[in-house]
mmCIF file of C-alpha atoms and ligand atoms in Angstrom:
data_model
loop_
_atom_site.group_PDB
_atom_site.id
_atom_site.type_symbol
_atom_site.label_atom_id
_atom_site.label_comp_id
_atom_site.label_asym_id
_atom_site.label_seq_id
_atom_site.Cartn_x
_atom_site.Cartn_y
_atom_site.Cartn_z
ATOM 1 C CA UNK S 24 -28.099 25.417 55.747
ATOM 2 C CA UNK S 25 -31.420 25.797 53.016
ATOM 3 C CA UNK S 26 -34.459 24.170 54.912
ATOM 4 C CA UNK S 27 -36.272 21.700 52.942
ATOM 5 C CA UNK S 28 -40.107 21.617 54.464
ATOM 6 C CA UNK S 29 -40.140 17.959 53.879
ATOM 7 C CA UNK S 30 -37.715 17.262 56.833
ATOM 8 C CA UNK S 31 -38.237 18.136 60.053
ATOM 9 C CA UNK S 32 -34.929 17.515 61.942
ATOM 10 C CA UNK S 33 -31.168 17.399 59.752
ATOM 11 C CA UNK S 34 -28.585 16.864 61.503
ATOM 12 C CA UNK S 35 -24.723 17.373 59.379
ATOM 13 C CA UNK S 36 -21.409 16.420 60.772
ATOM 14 C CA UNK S 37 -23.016 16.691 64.488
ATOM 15 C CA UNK S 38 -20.194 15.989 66.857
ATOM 16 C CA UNK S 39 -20.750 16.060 70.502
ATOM 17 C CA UNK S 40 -17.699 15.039 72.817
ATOM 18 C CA UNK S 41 -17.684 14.224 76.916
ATOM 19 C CA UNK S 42 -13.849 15.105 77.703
ATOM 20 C CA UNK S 43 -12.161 11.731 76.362
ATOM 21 C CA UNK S 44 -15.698 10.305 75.316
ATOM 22 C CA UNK S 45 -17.066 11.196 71.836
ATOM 23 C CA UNK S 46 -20.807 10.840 72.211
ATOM 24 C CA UNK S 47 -21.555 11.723 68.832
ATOM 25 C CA UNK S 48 -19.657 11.622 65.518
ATOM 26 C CA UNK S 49 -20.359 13.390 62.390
ATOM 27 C CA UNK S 50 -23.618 12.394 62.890
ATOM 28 C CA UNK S 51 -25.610 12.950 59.417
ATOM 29 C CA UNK S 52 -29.423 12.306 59.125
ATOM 30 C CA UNK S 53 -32.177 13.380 58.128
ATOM 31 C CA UNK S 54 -35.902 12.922 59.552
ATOM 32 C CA UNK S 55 -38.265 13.561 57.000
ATOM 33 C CA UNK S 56 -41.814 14.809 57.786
ATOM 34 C CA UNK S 57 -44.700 12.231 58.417
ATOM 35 C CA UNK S 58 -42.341 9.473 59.303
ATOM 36 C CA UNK S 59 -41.857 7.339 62.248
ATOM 37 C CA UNK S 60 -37.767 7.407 62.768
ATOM 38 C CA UNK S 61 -36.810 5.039 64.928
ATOM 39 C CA UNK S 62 -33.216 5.731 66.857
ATOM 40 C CA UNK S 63 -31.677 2.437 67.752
ATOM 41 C CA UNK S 64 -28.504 1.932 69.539
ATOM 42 C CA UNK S 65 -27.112 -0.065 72.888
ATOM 43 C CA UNK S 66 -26.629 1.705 76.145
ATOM 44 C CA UNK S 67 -23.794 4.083 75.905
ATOM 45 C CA UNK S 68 -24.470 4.456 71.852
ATOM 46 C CA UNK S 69 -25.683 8.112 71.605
ATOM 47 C CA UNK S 70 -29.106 8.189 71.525
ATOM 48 C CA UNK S 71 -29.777 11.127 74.110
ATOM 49 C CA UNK S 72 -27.158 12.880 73.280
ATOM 50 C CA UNK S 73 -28.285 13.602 69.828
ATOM 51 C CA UNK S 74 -32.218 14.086 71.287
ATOM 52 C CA UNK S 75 -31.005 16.982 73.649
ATOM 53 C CA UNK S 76 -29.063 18.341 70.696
ATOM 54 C CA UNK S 77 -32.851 18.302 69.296
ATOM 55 C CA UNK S 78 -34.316 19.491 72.202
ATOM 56 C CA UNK S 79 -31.688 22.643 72.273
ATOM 57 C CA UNK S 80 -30.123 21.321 75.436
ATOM 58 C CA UNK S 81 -26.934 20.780 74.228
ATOM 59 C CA UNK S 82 -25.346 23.247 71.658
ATOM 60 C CA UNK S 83 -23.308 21.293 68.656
ATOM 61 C CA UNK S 84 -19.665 21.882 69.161
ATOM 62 C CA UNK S 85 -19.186 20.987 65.607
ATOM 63 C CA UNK S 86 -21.559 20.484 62.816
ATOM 64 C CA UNK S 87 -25.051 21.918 62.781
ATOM 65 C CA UNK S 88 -28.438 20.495 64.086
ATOM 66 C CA UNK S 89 -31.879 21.772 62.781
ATOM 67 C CA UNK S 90 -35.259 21.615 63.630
ATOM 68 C CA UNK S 91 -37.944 22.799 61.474
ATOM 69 C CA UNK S 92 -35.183 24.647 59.938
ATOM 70 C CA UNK S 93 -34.248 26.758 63.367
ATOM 71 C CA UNK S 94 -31.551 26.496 65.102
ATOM 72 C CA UNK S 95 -32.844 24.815 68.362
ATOM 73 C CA UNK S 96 -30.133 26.785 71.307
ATOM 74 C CA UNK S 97 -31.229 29.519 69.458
ATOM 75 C CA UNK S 98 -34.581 29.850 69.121
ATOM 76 C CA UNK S 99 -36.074 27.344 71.785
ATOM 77 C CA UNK S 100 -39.387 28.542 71.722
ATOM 78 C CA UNK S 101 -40.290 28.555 68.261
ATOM 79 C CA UNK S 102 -38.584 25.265 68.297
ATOM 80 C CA UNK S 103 -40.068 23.865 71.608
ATOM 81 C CA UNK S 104 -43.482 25.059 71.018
ATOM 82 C CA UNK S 105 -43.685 22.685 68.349
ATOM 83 C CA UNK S 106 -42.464 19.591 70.029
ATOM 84 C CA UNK S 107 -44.269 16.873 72.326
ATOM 85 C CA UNK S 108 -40.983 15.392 74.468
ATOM 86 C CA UNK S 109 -41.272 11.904 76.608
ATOM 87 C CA UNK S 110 -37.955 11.182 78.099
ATOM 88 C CA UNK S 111 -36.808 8.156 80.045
ATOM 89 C CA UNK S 112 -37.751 9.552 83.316
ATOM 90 C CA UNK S 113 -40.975 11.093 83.244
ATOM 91 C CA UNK S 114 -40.478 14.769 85.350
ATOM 92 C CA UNK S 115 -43.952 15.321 86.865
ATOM 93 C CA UNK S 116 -44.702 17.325 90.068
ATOM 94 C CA UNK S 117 -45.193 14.703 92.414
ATOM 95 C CA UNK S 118 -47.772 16.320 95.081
ATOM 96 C CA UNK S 119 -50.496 17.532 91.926
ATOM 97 C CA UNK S 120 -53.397 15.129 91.065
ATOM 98 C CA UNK S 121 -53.267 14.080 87.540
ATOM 99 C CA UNK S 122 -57.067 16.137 86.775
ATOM 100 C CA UNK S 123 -54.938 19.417 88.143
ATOM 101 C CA UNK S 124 -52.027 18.758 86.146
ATOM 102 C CA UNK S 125 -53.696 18.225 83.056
ATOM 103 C CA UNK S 126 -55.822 21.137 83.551
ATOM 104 C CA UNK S 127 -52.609 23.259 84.976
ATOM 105 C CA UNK S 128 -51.053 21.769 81.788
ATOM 106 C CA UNK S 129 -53.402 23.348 79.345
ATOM 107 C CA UNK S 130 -53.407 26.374 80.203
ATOM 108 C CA UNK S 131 -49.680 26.941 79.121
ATOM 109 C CA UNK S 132 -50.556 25.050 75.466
ATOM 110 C CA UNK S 133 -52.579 27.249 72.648
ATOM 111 C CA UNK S 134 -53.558 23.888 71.200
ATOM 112 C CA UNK S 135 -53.858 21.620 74.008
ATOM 113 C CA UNK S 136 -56.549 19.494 72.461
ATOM 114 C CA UNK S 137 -59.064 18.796 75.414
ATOM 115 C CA UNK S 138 -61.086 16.393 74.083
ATOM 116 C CA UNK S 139 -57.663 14.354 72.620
ATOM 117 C CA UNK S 140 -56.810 14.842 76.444
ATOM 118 C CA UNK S 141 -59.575 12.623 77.920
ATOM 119 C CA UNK S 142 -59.695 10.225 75.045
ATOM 120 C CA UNK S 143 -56.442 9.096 75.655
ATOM 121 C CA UNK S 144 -56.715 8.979 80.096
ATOM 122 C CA UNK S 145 -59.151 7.009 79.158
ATOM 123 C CA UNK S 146 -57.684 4.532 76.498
ATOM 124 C CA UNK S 147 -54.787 4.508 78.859
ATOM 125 C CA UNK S 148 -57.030 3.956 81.964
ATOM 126 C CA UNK S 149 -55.178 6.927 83.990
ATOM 127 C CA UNK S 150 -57.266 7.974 87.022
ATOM 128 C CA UNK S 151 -58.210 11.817 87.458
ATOM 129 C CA UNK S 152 -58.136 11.559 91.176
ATOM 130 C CA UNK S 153 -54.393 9.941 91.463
ATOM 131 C CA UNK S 154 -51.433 11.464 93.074
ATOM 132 C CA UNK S 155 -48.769 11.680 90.308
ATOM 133 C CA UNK S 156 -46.841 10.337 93.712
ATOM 134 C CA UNK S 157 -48.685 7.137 94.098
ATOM 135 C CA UNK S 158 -48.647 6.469 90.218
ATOM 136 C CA UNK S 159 -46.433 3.500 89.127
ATOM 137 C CA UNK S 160 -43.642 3.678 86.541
ATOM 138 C CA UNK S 161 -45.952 2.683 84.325
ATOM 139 C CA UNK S 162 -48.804 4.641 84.767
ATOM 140 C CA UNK S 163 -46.436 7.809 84.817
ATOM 141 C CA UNK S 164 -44.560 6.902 81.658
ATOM 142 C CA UNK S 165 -48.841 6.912 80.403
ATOM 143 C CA UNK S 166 -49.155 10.546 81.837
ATOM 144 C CA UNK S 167 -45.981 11.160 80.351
ATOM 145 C CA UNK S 168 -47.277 10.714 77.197
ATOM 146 C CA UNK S 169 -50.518 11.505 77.182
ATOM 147 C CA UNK S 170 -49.197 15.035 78.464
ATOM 148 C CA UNK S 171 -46.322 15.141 74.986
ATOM 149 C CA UNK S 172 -49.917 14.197 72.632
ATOM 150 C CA UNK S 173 -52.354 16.434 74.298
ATOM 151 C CA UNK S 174 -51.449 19.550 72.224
ATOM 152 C CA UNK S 175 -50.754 17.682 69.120
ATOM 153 C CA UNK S 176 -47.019 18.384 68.459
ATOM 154 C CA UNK S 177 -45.884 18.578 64.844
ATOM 155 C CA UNK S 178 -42.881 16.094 66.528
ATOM 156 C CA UNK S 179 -43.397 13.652 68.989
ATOM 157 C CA UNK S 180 -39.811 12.812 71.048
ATOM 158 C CA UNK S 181 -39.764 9.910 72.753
ATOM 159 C CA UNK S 182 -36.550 8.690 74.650
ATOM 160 C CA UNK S 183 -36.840 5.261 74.893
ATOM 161 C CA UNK S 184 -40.079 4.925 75.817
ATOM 162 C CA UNK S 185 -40.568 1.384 76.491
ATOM 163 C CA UNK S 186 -37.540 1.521 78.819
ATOM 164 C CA UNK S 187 -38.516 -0.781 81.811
ATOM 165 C CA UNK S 188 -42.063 -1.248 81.373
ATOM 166 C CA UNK S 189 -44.174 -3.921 81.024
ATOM 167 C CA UNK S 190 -46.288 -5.088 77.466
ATOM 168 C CA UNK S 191 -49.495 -3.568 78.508
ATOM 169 C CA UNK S 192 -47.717 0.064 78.276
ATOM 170 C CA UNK S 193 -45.503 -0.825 75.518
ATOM 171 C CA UNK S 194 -48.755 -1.526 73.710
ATOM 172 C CA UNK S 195 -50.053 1.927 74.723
ATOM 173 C CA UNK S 196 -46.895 3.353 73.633
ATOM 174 C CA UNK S 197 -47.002 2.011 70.486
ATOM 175 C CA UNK S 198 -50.242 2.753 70.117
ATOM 176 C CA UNK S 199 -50.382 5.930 70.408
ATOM 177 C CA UNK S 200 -47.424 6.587 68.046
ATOM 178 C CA UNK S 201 -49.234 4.761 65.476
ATOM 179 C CA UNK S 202 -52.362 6.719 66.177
ATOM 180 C CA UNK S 203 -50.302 10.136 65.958
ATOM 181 C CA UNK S 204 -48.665 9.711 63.105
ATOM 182 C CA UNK S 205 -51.626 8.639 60.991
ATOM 183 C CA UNK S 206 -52.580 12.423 61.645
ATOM 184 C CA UNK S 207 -50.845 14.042 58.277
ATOM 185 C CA UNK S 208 -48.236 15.433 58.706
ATOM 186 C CA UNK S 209 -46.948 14.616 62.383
ATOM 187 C CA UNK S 210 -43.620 13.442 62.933
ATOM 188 C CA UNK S 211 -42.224 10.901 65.559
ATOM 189 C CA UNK S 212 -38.284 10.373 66.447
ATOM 190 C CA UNK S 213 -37.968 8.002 69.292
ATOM 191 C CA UNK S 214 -34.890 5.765 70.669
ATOM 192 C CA UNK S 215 -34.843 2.657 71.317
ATOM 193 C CA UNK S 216 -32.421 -0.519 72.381
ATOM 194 C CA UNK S 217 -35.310 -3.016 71.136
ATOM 195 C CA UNK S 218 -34.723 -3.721 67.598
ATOM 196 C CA UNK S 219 -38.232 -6.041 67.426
ATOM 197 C CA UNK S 220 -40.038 -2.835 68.613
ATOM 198 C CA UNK S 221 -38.477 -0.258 66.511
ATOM 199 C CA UNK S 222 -39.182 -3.194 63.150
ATOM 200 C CA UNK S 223 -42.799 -2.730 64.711
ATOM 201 C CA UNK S 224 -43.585 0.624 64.297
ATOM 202 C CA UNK S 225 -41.176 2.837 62.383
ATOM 203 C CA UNK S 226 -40.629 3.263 58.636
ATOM 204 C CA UNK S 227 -37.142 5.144 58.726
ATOM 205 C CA UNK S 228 -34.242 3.828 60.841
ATOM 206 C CA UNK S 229 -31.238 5.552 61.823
ATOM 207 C CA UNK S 230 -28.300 2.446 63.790
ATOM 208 C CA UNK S 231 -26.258 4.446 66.088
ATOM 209 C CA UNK S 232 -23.293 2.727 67.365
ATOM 210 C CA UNK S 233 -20.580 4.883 69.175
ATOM 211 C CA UNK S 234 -21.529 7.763 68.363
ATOM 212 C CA UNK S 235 -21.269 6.831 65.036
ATOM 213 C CA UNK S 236 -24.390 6.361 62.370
ATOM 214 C CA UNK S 237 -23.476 2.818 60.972
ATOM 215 C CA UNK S 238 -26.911 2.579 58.937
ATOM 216 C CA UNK S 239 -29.708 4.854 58.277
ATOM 217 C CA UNK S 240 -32.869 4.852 55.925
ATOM 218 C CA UNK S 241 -36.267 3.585 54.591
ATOM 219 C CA UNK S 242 -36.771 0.413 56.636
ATOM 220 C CA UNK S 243 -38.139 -1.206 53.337
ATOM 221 C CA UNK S 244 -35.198 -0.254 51.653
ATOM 222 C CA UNK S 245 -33.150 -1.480 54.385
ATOM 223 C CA UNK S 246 -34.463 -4.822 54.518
ATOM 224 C CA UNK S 247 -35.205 -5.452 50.798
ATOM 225 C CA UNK S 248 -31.178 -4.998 50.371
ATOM 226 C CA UNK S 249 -30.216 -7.155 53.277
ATOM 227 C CA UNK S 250 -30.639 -10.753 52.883
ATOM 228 C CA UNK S 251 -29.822 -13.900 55.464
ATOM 229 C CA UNK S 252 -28.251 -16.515 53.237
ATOM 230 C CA UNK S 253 -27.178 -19.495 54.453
ATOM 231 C CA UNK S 254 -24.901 -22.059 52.856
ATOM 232 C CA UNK S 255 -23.568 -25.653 53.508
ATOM 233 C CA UNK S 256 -20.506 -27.562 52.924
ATOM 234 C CA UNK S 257 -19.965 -31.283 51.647
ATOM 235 C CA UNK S 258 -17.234 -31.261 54.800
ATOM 236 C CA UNK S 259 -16.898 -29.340 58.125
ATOM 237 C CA UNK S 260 -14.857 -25.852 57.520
ATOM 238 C CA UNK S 261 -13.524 -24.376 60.463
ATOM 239 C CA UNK S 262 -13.639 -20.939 58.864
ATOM 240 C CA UNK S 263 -16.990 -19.470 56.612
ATOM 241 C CA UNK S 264 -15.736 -18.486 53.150
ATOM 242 C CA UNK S 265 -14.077 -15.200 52.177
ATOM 243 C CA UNK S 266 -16.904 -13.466 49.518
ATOM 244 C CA UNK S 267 -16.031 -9.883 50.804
ATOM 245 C CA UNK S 268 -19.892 -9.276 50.185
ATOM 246 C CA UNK S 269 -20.931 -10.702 53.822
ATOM 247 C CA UNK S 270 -21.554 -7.985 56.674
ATOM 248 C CA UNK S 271 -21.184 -10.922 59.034
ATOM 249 C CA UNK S 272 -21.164 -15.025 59.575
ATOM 250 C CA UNK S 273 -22.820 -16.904 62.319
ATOM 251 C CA UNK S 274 -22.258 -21.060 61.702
ATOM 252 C CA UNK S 275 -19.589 -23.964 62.735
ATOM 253 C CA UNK S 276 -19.019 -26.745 60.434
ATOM 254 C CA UNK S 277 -21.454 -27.948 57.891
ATOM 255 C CA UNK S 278 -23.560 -24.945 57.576
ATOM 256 C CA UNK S 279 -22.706 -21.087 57.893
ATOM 257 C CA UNK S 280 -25.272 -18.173 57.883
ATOM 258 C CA UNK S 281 -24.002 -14.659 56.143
ATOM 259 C CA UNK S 282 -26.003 -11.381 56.384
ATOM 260 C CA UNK S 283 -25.819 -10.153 52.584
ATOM 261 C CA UNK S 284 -26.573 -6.297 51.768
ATOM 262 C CA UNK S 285 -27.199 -6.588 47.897
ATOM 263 C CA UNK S 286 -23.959 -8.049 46.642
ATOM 264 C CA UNK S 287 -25.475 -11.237 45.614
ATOM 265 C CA UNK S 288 -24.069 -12.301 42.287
ATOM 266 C CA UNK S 289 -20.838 -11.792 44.417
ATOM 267 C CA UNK S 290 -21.459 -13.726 47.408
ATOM 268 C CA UNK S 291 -23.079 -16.559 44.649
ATOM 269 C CA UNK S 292 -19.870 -17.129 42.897
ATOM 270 C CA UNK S 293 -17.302 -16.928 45.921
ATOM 271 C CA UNK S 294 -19.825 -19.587 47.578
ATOM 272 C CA UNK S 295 -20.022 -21.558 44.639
ATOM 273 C CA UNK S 296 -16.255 -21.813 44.166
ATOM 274 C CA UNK S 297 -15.594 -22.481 48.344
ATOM 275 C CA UNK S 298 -17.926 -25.863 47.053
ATOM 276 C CA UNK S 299 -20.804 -24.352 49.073
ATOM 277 C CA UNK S 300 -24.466 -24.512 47.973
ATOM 278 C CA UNK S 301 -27.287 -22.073 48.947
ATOM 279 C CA UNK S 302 -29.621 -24.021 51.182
ATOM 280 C CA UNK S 303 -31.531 -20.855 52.244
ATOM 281 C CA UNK S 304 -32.420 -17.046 51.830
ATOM 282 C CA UNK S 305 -34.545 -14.787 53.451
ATOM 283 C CA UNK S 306 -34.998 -11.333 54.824
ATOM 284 C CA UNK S 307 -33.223 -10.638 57.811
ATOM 285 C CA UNK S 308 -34.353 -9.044 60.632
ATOM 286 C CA UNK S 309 -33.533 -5.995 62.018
ATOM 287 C CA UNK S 310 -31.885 -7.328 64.696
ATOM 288 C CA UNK S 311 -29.513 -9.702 62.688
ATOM 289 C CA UNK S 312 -28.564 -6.687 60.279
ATOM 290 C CA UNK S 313 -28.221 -4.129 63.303
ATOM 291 C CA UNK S 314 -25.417 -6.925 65.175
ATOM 292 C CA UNK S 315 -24.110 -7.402 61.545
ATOM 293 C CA UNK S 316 -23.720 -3.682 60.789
ATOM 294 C CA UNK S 317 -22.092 -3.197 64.195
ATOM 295 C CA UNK S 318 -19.618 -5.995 64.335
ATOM 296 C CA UNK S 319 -18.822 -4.765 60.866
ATOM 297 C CA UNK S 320 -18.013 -1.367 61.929
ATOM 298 C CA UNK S 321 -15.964 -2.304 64.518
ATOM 299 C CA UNK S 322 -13.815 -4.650 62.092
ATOM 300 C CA UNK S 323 -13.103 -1.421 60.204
ATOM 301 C CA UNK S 324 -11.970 0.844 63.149
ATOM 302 C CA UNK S 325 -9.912 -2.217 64.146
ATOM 303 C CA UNK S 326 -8.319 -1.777 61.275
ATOM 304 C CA UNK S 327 -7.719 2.303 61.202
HETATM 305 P P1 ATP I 429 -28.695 4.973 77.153
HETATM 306 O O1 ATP I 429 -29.619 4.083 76.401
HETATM 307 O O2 ATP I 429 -27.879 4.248 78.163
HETATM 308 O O3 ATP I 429 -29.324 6.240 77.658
HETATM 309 P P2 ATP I 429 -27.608 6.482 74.946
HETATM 310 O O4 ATP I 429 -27.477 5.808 73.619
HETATM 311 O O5 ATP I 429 -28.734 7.395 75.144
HETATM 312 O O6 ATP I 429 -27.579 5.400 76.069
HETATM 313 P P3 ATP I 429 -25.947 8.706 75.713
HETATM 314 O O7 ATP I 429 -26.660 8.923 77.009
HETATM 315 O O8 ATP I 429 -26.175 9.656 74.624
HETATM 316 O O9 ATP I 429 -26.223 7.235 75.175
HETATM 317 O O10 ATP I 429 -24.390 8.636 76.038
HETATM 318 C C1 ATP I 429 -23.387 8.520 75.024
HETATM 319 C C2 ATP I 429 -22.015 8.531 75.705
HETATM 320 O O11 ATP I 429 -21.753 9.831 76.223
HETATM 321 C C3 ATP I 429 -21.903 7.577 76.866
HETATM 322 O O12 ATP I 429 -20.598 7.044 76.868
HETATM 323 C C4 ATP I 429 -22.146 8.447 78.068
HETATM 324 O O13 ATP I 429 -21.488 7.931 79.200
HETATM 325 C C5 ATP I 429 -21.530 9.765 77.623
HETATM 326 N N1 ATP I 429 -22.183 10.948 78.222
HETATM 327 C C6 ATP I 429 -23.445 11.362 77.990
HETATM 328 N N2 ATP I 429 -23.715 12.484 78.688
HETATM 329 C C7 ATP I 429 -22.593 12.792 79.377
HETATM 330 C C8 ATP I 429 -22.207 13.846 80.273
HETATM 331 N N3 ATP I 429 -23.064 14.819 80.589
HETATM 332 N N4 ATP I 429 -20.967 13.815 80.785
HETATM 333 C C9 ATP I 429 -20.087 12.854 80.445
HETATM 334 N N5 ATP I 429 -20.371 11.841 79.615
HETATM 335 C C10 ATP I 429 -21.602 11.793 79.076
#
């Protein structure tokens, strides 16, 4: 595999299986430099799997993984050294102060970036003097991350990392993405199961369902070519019409709803000559194209 500078983690035919369970399945993508890529899948879907692949803890049984063009088992690290990781459970020794682990911290990172260091325990209100065992969830998951920033990683990791915590830390969260990635050239890849979060923040999205990537790319791209339409009838139908350009139909009588991706001229006419007219259109949200994309995916292994 060539490495193309402009992407920072590339991922081809990555399969990853659990004895009967595949995990991961041919899993293709590509996260390009400077971009927030947003991972979103349900429980169960994948998500970790493929960010220990990342992280060099698993080894690909088939395909290949990359990261900054090295092969993560086998080079951790050059590979490591390069990446700030957050995972769902924060693993901090539990009888340090937070002061002594940052400063114990530091020592092991070249670019730990003091000054970065206090400006975020303070934006994120984290107390010097605190037992990491008397911190909350939430103020961990903060330590957490302000301990994956500190030394500026070229790629943040985050493993769902708004996973049981209230708004006030979300907010941080997302903050501090935001703030990262408007450094040039920084990269973050995080999971997530909350579609209105991921919308939020990231400009690349990569739906993992089953182990399976069901839709990937730009997020404007993604939602300039996916469209809610919604139609109505003169007369109650007890079945949407057949355009075979609708991901998916949500409706009862009257009035159906169809997520569209791009086939509109299609979807037009086979409304049109159901007797339907268009009483609405409108981007859809991530949310309504993710359960679209999903249900449609499972139509077609149905049907294998
Ligand atoms: P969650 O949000 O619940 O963490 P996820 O999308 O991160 O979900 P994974 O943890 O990657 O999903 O799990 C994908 C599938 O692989 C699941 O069915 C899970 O049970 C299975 N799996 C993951 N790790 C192992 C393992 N070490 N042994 C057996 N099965 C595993």
């Amino acid at each position: 595999m060539t490495h193309n500078g402009d992407t920072v983690v590339e991922t081809r035919g990555l399969t990853r299986r659990f004895g009967a369970i595949t995990a991961l399945d041919e899993v293709s993508l590509a996260v390009p430099r400077g971009s927030v890529f947003g991972l979103v899948g349900v429980n169960g879907a994948g998500k970790t799997t493929l960010i220990k692949h990342v992280l060099g803890l698993l080894r690909a049984q088939a395909g290949s993984i990359r990261v900054f063009g090295l092969d993560p088992v086998a080079e951790p690290v050059r590979v490591l050294s390069r990446i700030g990781y957050l995972g769902e459970e924060s693993d901090l020794p539990d009888w340090m102060r937070v002061g002594e682990l940052l400063g114990y911290l530091q020592a092991f990172y070249p670019t730990w970036d003091e000054a970065h260091a206090e400006e975020l325990r303070r934006s994120f209100e984290i107390d010097p003097s605190a037992k990491v065992k008397h911190l909350s969830k939430g103020q961990r998951a903060r330590v957490g991350l302000l301990v994956a920033l500190a030394y500026r990683p070229e790629l943040l990791l985050l493993d769902e990392p708004s996973s049981g915590l209230d708004p006030i830390v979300r907010r941080d969260i997302l903050g501090a993405i935001i703030r990262t990635i408007s450094e040039e050239g920084r990269t973050v890849l995080f999971s997530s199961h909350l579609l209105d979060e991921v919308e939020r923040v990231s400009d690349h999205v990569a739906m993992i369902h089953q182990g399976s990537i069901v839709m990937c790319g730009g997020l404007d791209e993604i939602r300039a070519s996916h469209l809610r339409i919604t139609i109505r009838f003169d007369e109650p139908q007890s079945e949407p019409p057949s355009t075979g350009a609708a991901l998916g139909w949500k409706g009862a009588g009257q009035e159906w709803s169809a997520i569209c991706d791009g086939q509109l001229p299609r979807f037009h006419q086979a409304a049109s000559e159901a007797g339907a007219r268009i009483v609405e259109q409108a981007a859809a949200s991530l949310d309504e194209i993710f359960v679209a994309r999903v249900a449609n995916a499972r139509l077609t292994s149905d049907k294998e």
